[in-house]
Tab-separated table of N, CA, C and O in Angstrom:
chain	number	residue	atom	x	y	z
N	237	MET	N	15.519	-54.303	-87.054
N	237	MET	CA	14.437	-55.715	-86.559
N	237	MET	C	13.110	-54.849	-85.843
N	237	MET	O	12.336	-55.182	-85.287
N	238	GLU	N	12.874	-53.712	-85.880
N	238	GLU	CA	11.549	-52.878	-85.528
N	238	GLU	C	10.439	-53.307	-86.304
N	238	GLU	O	10.533	-53.451	-87.870
N	239	GLY	N	9.437	-53.618	-85.578
N	239	GLY	CA	8.262	-53.956	-86.249
N	239	GLY	C	8.088	-55.595	-86.439
N	239	GLY	O	7.226	-56.208	-86.835
N	240	GLU	N	9.357	-56.417	-86.366
N	240	GLU	CA	9.520	-57.716	-86.622
N	240	GLU	C	9.344	-58.380	-84.912
N	240	GLU	O	9.493	-57.755	-84.081
N	241	HIS	N	9.000	-59.791	-85.064
N	241	HIS	CA	8.558	-60.215	-84.028
N	241	HIS	C	9.032	-61.655	-83.819
N	241	HIS	O	8.581	-62.261	-84.871
N	242	ILE	N	10.474	-62.035	-83.312
N	242	ILE	CA	10.801	-63.135	-83.496
N	242	ILE	C	10.635	-63.794	-82.008
N	242	ILE	O	11.110	-63.344	-80.941
N	243	PRO	N	9.548	-65.187	-82.099
N	243	PRO	CA	9.563	-65.791	-80.642
N	243	PRO	C	10.678	-66.360	-80.265
N	243	PRO	O	11.423	-67.047	-80.871
N	244	ASN	N	11.023	-65.839	-78.769
N	244	ASN	CA	11.544	-66.853	-78.381
N	244	ASN	C	11.700	-68.503	-78.003
N	244	ASN	O	12.842	-69.273	-77.753
N	245	SER	N	10.523	-69.045	-78.658
N	245	SER	CA	10.353	-70.598	-78.735
N	245	SER	C	11.269	-70.949	-79.732
N	245	SER	O	11.362	-72.129	-80.056
N	246	TRP	N	11.690	-70.018	-80.962
N	246	TRP	CA	12.676	-70.489	-81.894
N	246	TRP	C	13.872	-71.019	-81.385
N	246	TRP	O	14.512	-71.462	-81.790
N	247	VAL	N	14.362	-70.329	-80.468
N	247	VAL	CA	15.681	-70.713	-79.625
N	247	VAL	C	15.612	-72.141	-79.311
N	247	VAL	O	14.534	-72.798	-78.687
N	248	GLY	N	16.898	-72.852	-79.782
N	248	GLY	CA	16.993	-74.303	-79.883
N	248	GLY	C	16.314	-74.964	-81.062
N	248	GLY	O	16.391	-76.425	-80.876
N	249	ARG	N	15.587	-74.378	-81.811
N	249	ARG	CA	15.123	-75.212	-83.033
N	249	ARG	C	15.965	-74.829	-83.918
N	249	ARG	O	16.680	-73.694	-84.405
N	250	ARG	N	15.655	-75.690	-85.041
N	250	ARG	CA	16.496	-75.282	-86.503
N	250	ARG	C	15.884	-74.199	-87.210
N	250	ARG	O	14.643	-74.264	-87.336
N	251	VAL	N	16.436	-73.479	-87.704
N	251	VAL	CA	16.131	-72.002	-88.582
N	251	VAL	C	17.116	-71.997	-89.989
N	251	VAL	O	17.767	-72.796	-89.905
N	252	ARG	N	15.953	-71.109	-90.673
N	252	ARG	CA	16.655	-70.785	-92.162
N	252	ARG	C	17.097	-69.565	-92.108
N	252	ARG	O	16.257	-68.675	-91.592
N	253	LEU	N	18.324	-69.166	-92.212
N	253	LEU	CA	18.504	-67.471	-92.189
N	253	LEU	C	19.166	-66.830	-93.223
N	253	LEU	O	19.952	-67.662	-94.127
N	254	ILE	N	18.483	-66.217	-93.893
N	254	ILE	CA	19.084	-65.406	-95.149
N	254	ILE	C	19.564	-63.977	-94.599
N	254	ILE	O	18.950	-63.165	-94.271
N	255	THR	N	20.814	-63.406	-95.181
N	255	THR	CA	21.456	-62.401	-94.760
N	255	THR	C	21.778	-61.905	-96.387
N	255	THR	O	22.213	-62.303	-97.050
N	256	VAL	N	22.036	-60.391	-96.275
N	256	VAL	CA	22.439	-59.729	-97.308
N	256	VAL	C	23.622	-59.568	-97.286
N	256	VAL	O	24.455	-59.376	-96.418
N	257	VAL	N	24.443	-59.954	-98.537
N	257	VAL	CA	25.804	-60.260	-98.696
N	257	VAL	C	26.310	-58.643	-99.018
N	257	VAL	O	27.081	-58.101	-98.606
N	258	THR	N	25.482	-58.374	-100.455
N	258	THR	CA	25.963	-57.149	-100.773
N	258	THR	C	24.501	-56.571	-101.442
N	258	THR	O	23.745	-57.148	-101.240
N	259	SER	N	24.424	-55.518	-102.252
N	259	SER	CA	23.432	-54.677	-102.511
N	259	SER	C	22.217	-55.820	-103.549
N	259	SER	O	21.204	-55.644	-103.553
N	260	ASP	N	23.138	-56.447	-103.908
N	260	ASP	CA	22.450	-57.920	-105.053
N	260	ASP	C	22.579	-58.893	-105.127
N	260	ASP	O	22.274	-59.872	-105.891
N	261	ARG	N	23.164	-59.717	-103.755
N	261	ARG	CA	23.322	-60.725	-103.297
N	261	ARG	C	22.919	-61.078	-101.722
N	261	ARG	O	23.243	-60.630	-101.259
N	262	THR	N	22.331	-62.179	-101.894
N	262	THR	CA	22.021	-63.004	-100.601
N	262	THR	C	22.783	-63.919	-100.121
N	262	THR	O	23.136	-64.887	-101.420
N	263	SER	N	22.572	-64.402	-98.702
N	263	SER	CA	23.531	-66.015	-98.615
N	263	SER	C	22.291	-66.834	-97.499
N	263	SER	O	22.032	-65.915	-96.765
N	264	GLN	N	22.115	-67.814	-97.725
N	264	GLN	CA	21.333	-68.564	-96.775
N	264	GLN	C	22.351	-69.681	-96.150
N	264	GLN	O	23.208	-70.481	-96.361
N	265	ASP	N	21.504	-69.774	-94.771
N	265	ASP	CA	22.401	-70.405	-93.628
N	265	ASP	C	21.307	-71.351	-92.750
N	265	ASP	O	20.337	-70.509	-92.688
N	266	GLU	N	21.627	-72.446	-92.757
N	266	GLU	CA	20.856	-73.113	-91.668
N	266	GLU	C	21.649	-73.683	-90.328
N	266	GLU	O	22.645	-73.501	-90.408
N	267	GLY	N	20.907	-73.525	-89.240
N	267	GLY	CA	21.399	-74.144	-88.095
N	267	GLY	C	20.815	-74.207	-87.042
N	267	GLY	O	19.122	-73.639	-86.964
N	268	VAL	N	20.990	-74.358	-85.764
N	268	VAL	CA	20.352	-74.187	-84.353
N	268	VAL	C	20.516	-72.741	-83.929
N	268	VAL	O	21.687	-72.264	-83.828
N	269	LEU	N	19.047	-72.338	-83.805
N	269	LEU	CA	19.045	-71.029	-82.949
N	269	LEU	C	19.943	-70.825	-82.060
N	269	LEU	O	19.119	-71.463	-80.841
N	270	LEU	N	20.652	-70.466	-81.260
N	270	LEU	CA	21.377	-70.384	-79.773
N	270	LEU	C	20.546	-69.046	-79.188
N	270	LEU	O	20.501	-69.307	-78.028
N	271	ASN	N	21.005	-67.829	-80.109
N	271	ASN	CA	20.786	-66.597	-79.194
N	271	ASN	C	20.171	-65.604	-80.135
N	271	ASN	O	20.587	-65.674	-81.184
N	272	LEU	N	19.221	-64.600	-79.646
N	272	LEU	CA	19.127	-63.570	-80.372
N	272	LEU	C	18.996	-62.290	-79.453
N	272	LEU	O	18.369	-62.767	-78.315
N	273	ASP	N	19.544	-61.360	-79.739
N	273	ASP	CA	19.545	-60.151	-78.780
N	273	ASP	C	19.528	-58.649	-79.511
N	273	ASP	O	19.461	-58.658	-80.887
N	274	GLN	N	19.760	-57.656	-78.847
N	274	GLN	CA	19.936	-56.376	-79.607
N	274	GLN	C	21.185	-56.307	-80.887
N	274	GLN	O	20.920	-55.408	-81.886
N	275	LEU	N	22.091	-57.240	-80.676
N	275	LEU	CA	23.055	-57.030	-81.459
N	275	LEU	C	22.953	-58.013	-82.894
N	275	LEU	O	23.499	-57.686	-84.106
N	276	GLY	N	22.162	-59.193	-82.624
N	276	GLY	CA	21.886	-60.482	-83.821
N	276	GLY	C	21.531	-61.127	-83.409
N	276	GLY	O	21.282	-61.551	-82.615
N	277	ILE	N	21.985	-62.531	-84.345
N	277	ILE	CA	21.508	-63.864	-84.127
N	277	ILE	C	22.593	-64.632	-84.105
N	277	ILE	O	23.845	-64.615	-84.887
N	278	THR	N	22.974	-65.629	-83.238
N	278	THR	CA	24.088	-66.583	-82.943
N	278	THR	C	23.213	-68.094	-83.368
N	278	THR	O	22.245	-68.370	-82.718
N	279	LEU	N	23.683	-68.357	-84.398
N	279	LEU	CA	23.399	-69.841	-84.863
N	279	LEU	C	24.596	-71.227	-84.474
N	279	LEU	O	25.744	-70.649	-84.595
N	280	ARG	N	24.302	-72.501	-84.383
N	280	ARG	CA	24.864	-73.385	-84.270
N	280	ARG	C	24.997	-74.151	-85.640
N	280	ARG	O	23.742	-74.807	-85.864
N	281	ARG	N	25.609	-74.245	-86.568
N	281	ARG	CA	26.137	-75.044	-87.986
N	281	ARG	C	26.543	-76.435	-87.699
N	281	ARG	O	27.287	-76.529	-86.873
N	282	PRO	N	25.944	-77.318	-88.206
N	282	PRO	CA	26.707	-78.729	-88.238
N	282	PRO	C	28.005	-78.502	-89.016
N	282	PRO	O	28.371	-77.697	-89.497
N	283	PRO	N	28.566	-79.553	-88.277
N	283	PRO	CA	30.003	-79.795	-88.658
N	283	PRO	C	30.162	-79.699	-90.393
N	283	PRO	O	29.179	-80.263	-90.837
N	284	LEU	N	31.179	-79.139	-90.832
N	284	LEU	CA	31.739	-79.276	-92.275
N	284	LEU	C	32.056	-80.696	-92.724
N	284	LEU	O	32.509	-81.322	-91.665
N	285	ALA	N	32.009	-81.178	-94.192
N	285	ALA	CA	32.543	-82.150	-94.324
N	285	ALA	C	33.749	-82.345	-93.787
N	285	ALA	O	34.850	-81.422	-94.274
N	286	GLY	N	34.306	-83.362	-93.225
N	286	GLY	CA	35.675	-83.719	-92.782
N	286	GLY	C	35.948	-82.892	-91.533
N	286	GLY	O	37.366	-82.997	-91.125
N	287	SER	N	35.250	-82.515	-91.166
N	287	SER	CA	35.437	-81.885	-89.562
N	287	SER	C	34.546	-82.538	-88.386
N	287	SER	O	33.419	-82.968	-88.998
N	288	ASP	N	34.988	-82.437	-87.216
N	288	ASP	CA	34.179	-83.156	-86.311
N	288	ASP	C	33.825	-81.838	-85.515
N	288	ASP	O	32.604	-81.993	-84.439
N	289	GLU	N	34.062	-80.251	-85.707
N	289	GLU	CA	33.630	-79.485	-84.838
N	289	GLU	C	32.501	-78.740	-85.349
N	289	GLU	O	32.190	-78.309	-86.531
N	290	GLU	N	31.278	-78.405	-84.566
N	290	GLU	CA	30.499	-77.708	-85.009
N	290	GLU	C	30.784	-75.997	-84.820
N	290	GLU	O	31.643	-76.014	-84.162
N	291	GLU	N	30.158	-75.374	-85.937
N	291	GLU	CA	30.520	-74.189	-85.961
N	291	GLU	C	29.666	-73.111	-85.430
N	291	GLU	O	28.548	-73.431	-85.531
N	292	VAL	N	29.881	-72.066	-84.496
N	292	VAL	CA	28.940	-71.066	-83.739
N	292	VAL	C	29.393	-69.889	-84.636
N	292	VAL	O	30.363	-69.068	-84.612
N	293	VAL	N	28.033	-69.174	-85.289
N	293	VAL	CA	28.224	-68.170	-85.969
N	293	VAL	C	27.342	-66.820	-85.517
N	293	VAL	O	26.071	-67.237	-85.257
N	294	PHE	N	27.683	-65.470	-85.579
N	294	PHE	CA	27.150	-64.568	-85.390
N	294	PHE	C	26.673	-63.873	-86.541
N	294	PHE	O	27.524	-63.418	-87.293
N	295	HIS	N	25.351	-63.436	-86.766
N	295	HIS	CA	24.962	-62.420	-87.846
N	295	HIS	C	24.386	-61.037	-87.489
N	295	HIS	O	23.666	-61.554	-86.485
N	296	PRO	N	24.889	-59.792	-87.488
N	296	PRO	CA	24.610	-58.909	-87.064
N	296	PRO	C	22.962	-58.397	-87.787
N	296	PRO	O	23.045	-58.953	-89.095
N	297	TRP	N	22.025	-57.918	-87.244
N	297	TRP	CA	20.839	-57.393	-87.527
N	297	TRP	C	21.239	-56.766	-88.889
N	297	TRP	O	20.088	-56.889	-90.055
N	298	ALA	N	22.006	-55.722	-89.003
N	298	ALA	CA	22.161	-55.070	-90.104
N	298	ALA	C	22.105	-56.275	-91.270
N	298	ALA	O	21.865	-55.392	-92.635
N	299	HIS	N	22.495	-57.046	-91.194
N	299	HIS	CA	22.829	-58.124	-92.284
N	299	HIS	C	21.666	-59.132	-92.774
N	299	HIS	O	21.619	-59.781	-93.751
N	300	VAL	N	20.705	-59.251	-91.390
N	300	VAL	CA	19.381	-59.994	-91.805
N	300	VAL	C	18.626	-59.878	-92.796
N	300	VAL	O	17.775	-58.694	-92.516
N	301	TYR	N	18.206	-60.544	-93.813
N	301	TYR	CA	17.068	-60.136	-94.429
N	301	TYR	C	15.618	-61.121	-94.071
N	301	TYR	O	14.759	-60.518	-94.160
N	302	GLN	N	16.207	-62.371	-93.661
N	302	GLN	CA	14.726	-63.248	-93.401
N	302	GLN	C	15.236	-64.479	-92.134
N	302	GLN	O	16.321	-64.726	-92.618
N	303	LEU	N	14.286	-64.553	-91.284
N	303	LEU	CA	14.584	-65.672	-90.092
N	303	LEU	C	13.227	-66.434	-90.358
N	303	LEU	O	12.323	-65.863	-89.983
N	304	GLY	N	13.214	-67.800	-89.965
N	304	GLY	CA	12.319	-68.745	-89.792
N	304	GLY	C	12.541	-69.987	-89.470
N	304	GLY	O	13.629	-70.751	-90.145
N	305	PRO	N	11.795	-70.478	-88.671
N	305	PRO	CA	12.062	-71.944	-88.658
N	305	PRO	C	11.978	-73.206	-89.781
N	305	PRO	O	10.911	-72.706	-90.444
N	306	LEU	N	12.737	-73.920	-89.753
N	306	LEU	CA	12.450	-74.972	-90.693
N	306	LEU	C	11.324	-75.833	-90.301
N	306	LEU	O	10.899	-76.405	-89.115
N	307	VAL	N	10.672	-76.186	-91.385
N	307	VAL	CA	9.202	-77.182	-91.521
N	307	VAL	C	9.844	-78.543	-91.814
N	307	VAL	O	10.087	-78.890	-92.781
N	308	GLU	N	9.573	-79.463	-91.080
N	308	GLU	CA	9.990	-80.811	-91.148
N	308	GLU	C	8.874	-81.523	-91.113
N	308	GLU	O	7.765	-81.364	-90.745
């Protein structure tokens, strides 16, 4: 994360996160940014189809490729 700046104002907003899965594959995730610290990023994702529970997921910085707020 050196050289990158993620404003704390993004906490609580919907964001899109792209993570590195393998050397030639990425994954995209969207959710509400709950927290970011030295270890990584925590998102709250909406419930999956057929579920009533929201999911909280953690992404370590080593896997984060790109993060940004959704433009609505």
